[in-house]
Amino acid sequence: MSKQSFNIAVLPGDGIGSEIMDACIKVLDRLLADQPRFDLRYTQGPGGAQHYADTGVALPDSTLRACADADAILFGAMGLPHIRYPDGTEINPQLDLRKDFDLYAGVRPIRAIPGVPSVLADPHAAQIDFVLVREQSEGLFYGRLYPELQPKANDDEAFDLGRISRKASERVFDFAFRLARQRRSLNPAKGRVTCVDKSNVLSSMAFFNKIYWERAKLNPDIGADHCYVDAMALNLVKRPWDYDVLPTENQFGDILSDLAAGLIGGLGMSPSGDIGDKHGLFQPSHGSAPDIAGQGKANPTAMILSAAMMLEWLGEIHCMPEAGAQAARLKLAVDAAFAPGRLHSFELGGKDGTRAIATAVIEALARSQVTA
Ligand code: ATP
């Protein structure tokens, strides 16, 4: 059987982006070295806040083309607080990529890794396993995505235009119900969707909620319920193990995903995928962490787990179970690397940084069986 190649656009970006990307590529090289079925070809693309400072452009056309032509995009982190556009906003090319490639579902799996201490003392914390699905094409980020529609600010007032549309809501809810069905096929205890909104106060959110229940009716095999975002912030601290798939509005998803990452060991443990109907971009949930950049302290796990999500997604859309099998093997290697007493990341007050964590994952891969 001939070996299939997937073309991956690699955008390391700013701050810790290049450190964690280097570590991730080393891990991927080790993972895929043992199997004959497929390989990854990387096309590196410059971009980010530093690139903007150097050239006046945050994402050059060559990088955009590489992303458009790629089978998937692997993204480190972009943005630096001291480099801004003339209006004072930060350089966030990831928002532009979401818009350009219509990456409407921000998928953020929150899974406790055995061996990584949780901030929650309750023993149920070991069972945390839910997925935030953040709607990313509109919501309260709409004015940032479409500045020409945004009411102009002046020195007395400023506005942010929010939008909830039927089309965007339907597709993200349908995505959430499909995901819940898929998760139930792997674990019969899963398969429930909880819409997170603020439908008791905001009319756009009442519309979001109405569409949610319309889509829930079309998916009667999946349990459906709903929670206000303020209550969800409390519940995610008190009993996060109760949840499965949580679709929500853009800004709520942005905020809750940082809170959720805190439950499982910090932003360095929390992967994500920005997924559309044609393209997928995979990046850690965190930003460029300039406070620790260049010091070897960054935890590359979120980046490595984002690469596992990429392999899972490639396997699904190309009907190649071998890619899914390698994703599963990579996740198991991460779990083995963090087995109790093995790694203690800087993020959690330990001494293990980028190199130690990547090496531990590579060693775990070397011990693991090749199943594909
Ligand atoms: P953005 O708004 O771009 O997502 P942010 O303002 O949320 O960024 P981050 O860059 O994500 O900020 O960093 C938040 C904190 O988490 C910082 O103290 C940073 O050092 C820490 N942090 C983020 N990522 C990692 C990582 N991979 N390893 C260790 N610490 C991290």
PDB file of C-alpha atoms in Angstrom, residues 33-178:
ATOM      1  CA  ALA A  33       8.496   6.973  12.283  1.00  0.00           C
ATOM      2  CA  ASP A  34       7.219   3.494  13.155  1.00  0.00           C
ATOM      3  CA  GLN A  35       4.288   3.229  10.782  1.00  0.00           C
ATOM      4  CA  PRO A  36       4.144   2.818   7.016  1.00  0.00           C
ATOM      5  CA  ARG A  37       0.702   4.232   6.202  1.00  0.00           C
ATOM      6  CA  PHE A  38       1.077   8.035   6.111  1.00  0.00           C
ATOM      7  CA  ASP A  39       3.457  10.907   6.768  1.00  0.00           C
ATOM      8  CA  LEU A  40       3.239  14.641   7.354  1.00  0.00           C
ATOM      9  CA  ARG A  41       4.977  17.202   5.118  1.00  0.00           C
ATOM     10  CA  TYR A  42       5.454  20.561   6.790  1.00  0.00           C
ATOM     11  CA  THR A  43       5.323  24.006   5.175  1.00  0.00           C
ATOM     12  CA  GLN A  44       6.422  26.646   7.649  1.00  0.00           C
ATOM     13  CA  GLY A  45       4.742  30.074   7.453  1.00  0.00           C
ATOM     14  CA  PRO A  46       5.829  33.283   9.179  1.00  0.00           C
ATOM     15  CA  GLY A  47       3.281  35.468  10.948  1.00  0.00           C
ATOM     16  CA  GLY A  48       2.320  37.088  14.217  1.00  0.00           C
ATOM     17  CA  ALA A  49       2.850  40.268  16.194  1.00  0.00           C
ATOM     18  CA  GLN A  50       6.634  40.316  15.821  1.00  0.00           C
ATOM     19  CA  HIS A  51       6.235  39.792  12.090  1.00  0.00           C
ATOM     20  CA  TYR A  52       3.831  42.751  12.038  1.00  0.00           C
ATOM     21  CA  ALA A  53       6.381  44.906  13.896  1.00  0.00           C
ATOM     22  CA  ASP A  54       9.115  43.862  11.455  1.00  0.00           C
ATOM     23  CA  THR A  55       7.176  44.066   8.192  1.00  0.00           C
ATOM     24  CA  GLY A  56       3.865  45.867   8.788  1.00  0.00           C
ATOM     25  CA  VAL A  57       1.939  42.662   7.940  1.00  0.00           C
ATOM     26  CA  ALA A  58       0.707  40.163  10.531  1.00  0.00           C
ATOM     27  CA  LEU A  59       0.008  37.281   8.139  1.00  0.00           C
ATOM     28  CA  PRO A  60       1.767  37.433   4.768  1.00  0.00           C
ATOM     29  CA  ASP A  61      -0.019  36.173   1.647  1.00  0.00           C
ATOM     30  CA  SER A  62       2.462  33.296   1.347  1.00  0.00           C
ATOM     31  CA  THR A  63       1.370  32.015   4.779  1.00  0.00           C
ATOM     32  CA  LEU A  64      -2.307  32.419   3.928  1.00  0.00           C
ATOM     33  CA  ARG A  65      -1.740  30.461   0.699  1.00  0.00           C
ATOM     34  CA  ALA A  66       0.124  27.717   2.573  1.00  0.00           C
ATOM     35  CA  CYS A  67      -2.834  27.461   4.973  1.00  0.00           C
ATOM     36  CA  ALA A  68      -5.369  27.390   2.129  1.00  0.00           C
ATOM     37  CA  ASP A  69      -3.457  24.610   0.329  1.00  0.00           C
ATOM     38  CA  ALA A  70      -2.761  22.532   3.447  1.00  0.00           C
ATOM     39  CA  ASP A  71      -4.650  19.472   4.661  1.00  0.00           C
ATOM     40  CA  ALA A  72      -4.461  20.985   8.166  1.00  0.00           C
ATOM     41  CA  ILE A  73      -2.885  23.924   9.993  1.00  0.00           C
ATOM     42  CA  LEU A  74      -0.721  23.513  13.084  1.00  0.00           C
ATOM     43  CA  PHE A  75      -0.529  26.798  14.949  1.00  0.00           C
ATOM     44  CA  GLY A  76       1.642  27.799  17.939  1.00  0.00           C
ATOM     45  CA  ALA A  77       0.573  31.136  19.390  1.00  0.00           C
ATOM     46  CA  MET A  78       0.372  34.682  18.053  1.00  0.00           C
ATOM     47  CA  GLY A  79       0.150  38.090  19.700  1.00  0.00           C
ATOM     48  CA  LEU A  80       2.374  40.138  22.004  1.00  0.00           C
ATOM     49  CA  PRO A  81       0.847  42.677  24.376  1.00  0.00           C
ATOM     50  CA  HIS A  82       3.409  45.407  23.582  1.00  0.00           C
ATOM     51  CA  ILE A  83       2.834  45.238  19.810  1.00  0.00           C
ATOM     52  CA  ARG A  84      -0.548  46.604  18.781  1.00  0.00           C
ATOM     53  CA  TYR A  85      -2.483  47.987  15.834  1.00  0.00           C
ATOM     54  CA  PRO A  86      -2.845  51.784  15.714  1.00  0.00           C
ATOM     55  CA  ASP A  87      -6.313  51.517  17.373  1.00  0.00           C
ATOM     56  CA  GLY A  88      -4.758  49.839  20.430  1.00  0.00           C
ATOM     57  CA  THR A  89      -6.037  46.292  19.792  1.00  0.00           C
ATOM     58  CA  GLU A  90      -3.664  43.319  19.880  1.00  0.00           C
ATOM     59  CA  ILE A  91      -2.442  41.488  16.794  1.00  0.00           C
ATOM     60  CA  ASN A  92      -4.580  38.329  16.704  1.00  0.00           C
ATOM     61  CA  PRO A  93      -4.121  36.726  13.280  1.00  0.00           C
ATOM     62  CA  GLN A  94      -5.812  33.585  14.610  1.00  0.00           C
ATOM     63  CA  LEU A  95      -9.097  35.527  14.571  1.00  0.00           C
ATOM     64  CA  ASP A  96      -8.499  36.400  10.907  1.00  0.00           C
ATOM     65  CA  LEU A  97      -7.710  32.779  10.060  1.00  0.00           C
ATOM     66  CA  ARG A  98     -10.951  31.688  11.741  1.00  0.00           C
ATOM     67  CA  LYS A  99     -12.815  34.169   9.574  1.00  0.00           C
ATOM     68  CA  ASP A 100     -10.925  33.493   6.321  1.00  0.00           C
ATOM     69  CA  PHE A 101     -11.315  29.710   6.583  1.00  0.00           C
ATOM     70  CA  ASP A 102     -14.708  29.748   8.324  1.00  0.00           C
ATOM     71  CA  LEU A 103     -13.424  27.773  11.316  1.00  0.00           C
ATOM     72  CA  TYR A 104     -16.691  28.083  13.177  1.00  0.00           C
ATOM     73  CA  ALA A 105     -16.315  25.447  15.906  1.00  0.00           C
ATOM     74  CA  GLY A 106     -13.688  26.043  18.590  1.00  0.00           C
ATOM     75  CA  VAL A 107     -13.323  22.595  20.107  1.00  0.00           C
ATOM     76  CA  ARG A 108     -11.613  22.564  23.523  1.00  0.00           C
ATOM     77  CA  PRO A 109     -11.435  19.140  25.148  1.00  0.00           C
ATOM     78  CA  ILE A 110     -10.913  19.309  28.910  1.00  0.00           C
ATOM     79  CA  ARG A 111      -9.702  15.920  30.126  1.00  0.00           C
ATOM     80  CA  ALA A 112      -7.970  15.202  33.422  1.00  0.00           C
ATOM     81  CA  ILE A 113      -4.655  13.471  32.810  1.00  0.00           C
ATOM     82  CA  PRO A 114      -3.951  10.933  35.544  1.00  0.00           C
ATOM     83  CA  GLY A 115      -0.863  12.080  37.417  1.00  0.00           C
ATOM     84  CA  VAL A 116      -1.439  15.800  36.841  1.00  0.00           C
ATOM     85  CA  PRO A 117      -2.711  17.278  40.106  1.00  0.00           C
ATOM     86  CA  SER A 118      -6.017  19.128  39.946  1.00  0.00           C
ATOM     87  CA  VAL A 119      -6.799  22.290  41.852  1.00  0.00           C
ATOM     88  CA  LEU A 120      -9.945  20.481  43.010  1.00  0.00           C
ATOM     89  CA  ALA A 121      -9.571  18.294  46.085  1.00  0.00           C
ATOM     90  CA  ASP A 122     -12.629  16.163  45.232  1.00  0.00           C
ATOM     91  CA  PRO A 123     -11.580  12.684  43.971  1.00  0.00           C
ATOM     92  CA  HIS A 124     -14.137  13.010  41.141  1.00  0.00           C
ATOM     93  CA  ALA A 125     -11.708  15.501  39.569  1.00  0.00           C
ATOM     94  CA  ALA A 126      -9.911  12.524  38.012  1.00  0.00           C
ATOM     95  CA  GLN A 127     -13.065  11.965  35.931  1.00  0.00           C
ATOM     96  CA  ILE A 128     -13.162  15.411  34.333  1.00  0.00           C
ATOM     97  CA  ASP A 129     -13.775  14.852  30.633  1.00  0.00           C
ATOM     98  CA  PHE A 130     -15.851  17.396  28.744  1.00  0.00           C
ATOM     99  CA  VAL A 131     -15.571  19.485  25.588  1.00  0.00           C
ATOM    100  CA  LEU A 132     -16.329  23.169  25.172  1.00  0.00           C
ATOM    101  CA  VAL A 133     -17.569  23.964  21.675  1.00  0.00           C
ATOM    102  CA  ARG A 134     -17.125  27.667  21.140  1.00  0.00           C
ATOM    103  CA  GLU A 135     -19.053  29.327  18.301  1.00  0.00           C
ATOM    104  CA  GLN A 136     -16.334  31.371  16.591  1.00  0.00           C
ATOM    105  CA  SER A 137     -17.824  33.136  13.606  1.00  0.00           C
ATOM    106  CA  GLU A 138     -19.913  35.789  15.374  1.00  0.00           C
ATOM    107  CA  GLY A 139     -21.207  36.409  18.924  1.00  0.00           C
ATOM    108  CA  LEU A 140     -19.546  39.247  20.770  1.00  0.00           C
ATOM    109  CA  PHE A 141     -16.472  39.059  18.519  1.00  0.00           C
ATOM    110  CA  TYR A 142     -18.563  40.003  15.476  1.00  0.00           C
ATOM    111  CA  GLY A 143     -17.505  43.668  15.438  1.00  0.00           C
ATOM    112  CA  ARG A 144     -13.831  42.638  15.661  1.00  0.00           C
ATOM    113  CA  LEU A 145     -14.311  40.266  12.744  1.00  0.00           C
ATOM    114  CA  TYR A 146     -16.286  42.809  10.679  1.00  0.00           C
ATOM    115  CA  PRO A 147     -14.962  46.227  11.786  1.00  0.00           C
ATOM    116  CA  GLU A 148     -16.760  47.990   8.936  1.00  0.00           C
ATOM    117  CA  LEU A 149     -20.088  47.142  10.636  1.00  0.00           C
ATOM    118  CA  GLN A 150     -19.023  48.228  14.098  1.00  0.00           C
ATOM    119  CA  PRO A 151     -20.441  51.539  15.403  1.00  0.00           C
ATOM    120  CA  LYS A 152     -17.577  54.025  15.592  1.00  0.00           C
ATOM    121  CA  ALA A 153     -16.103  54.762  19.002  1.00  0.00           C
ATOM    122  CA  ASN A 154     -15.331  58.292  20.141  1.00  0.00           C
ATOM    123  CA  ASP A 155     -13.712  59.695  23.227  1.00  0.00           C
ATOM    124  CA  ASP A 156     -16.921  59.324  25.242  1.00  0.00           C
ATOM    125  CA  GLU A 157     -18.127  55.875  24.255  1.00  0.00           C
ATOM    126  CA  ALA A 158     -17.132  52.670  22.499  1.00  0.00           C
ATOM    127  CA  PHE A 159     -19.196  49.765  21.202  1.00  0.00           C
ATOM    128  CA  ASP A 160     -18.846  46.120  20.349  1.00  0.00           C
ATOM    129  CA  LEU A 161     -21.318  44.725  17.905  1.00  0.00           C
ATOM    130  CA  GLY A 162     -22.566  41.243  18.772  1.00  0.00           C
ATOM    131  CA  ARG A 163     -24.518  39.025  16.422  1.00  0.00           C
ATOM    132  CA  ILE A 164     -26.278  35.686  16.682  1.00  0.00           C
ATOM    133  CA  SER A 165     -27.580  34.221  13.428  1.00  0.00           C
ATOM    134  CA  ARG A 166     -29.704  31.183  12.749  1.00  0.00           C
ATOM    135  CA  LYS A 167     -27.207  29.696  10.311  1.00  0.00           C
ATOM    136  CA  ALA A 168     -24.160  29.989  12.584  1.00  0.00           C
ATOM    137  CA  SER A 169     -26.069  28.732  15.619  1.00  0.00           C
ATOM    138  CA  GLU A 170     -27.599  25.753  13.828  1.00  0.00           C
ATOM    139  CA  ARG A 171     -24.288  24.533  12.489  1.00  0.00           C
ATOM    140  CA  VAL A 172     -22.455  24.826  15.802  1.00  0.00           C
ATOM    141  CA  PHE A 173     -25.269  23.035  17.665  1.00  0.00           C
ATOM    142  CA  ASP A 174     -25.341  20.313  15.012  1.00  0.00           C
ATOM    143  CA  PHE A 175     -21.574  19.985  15.441  1.00  0.00           C
ATOM    144  CA  ALA A 176     -22.065  19.623  19.219  1.00  0.00           C
ATOM    145  CA  PHE A 177     -24.747  16.929  18.823  1.00  0.00           C
ATOM    146  CA  ARG A 178     -22.559  14.999  16.355  1.00  0.00           C
TER     147      ARG A 178
END
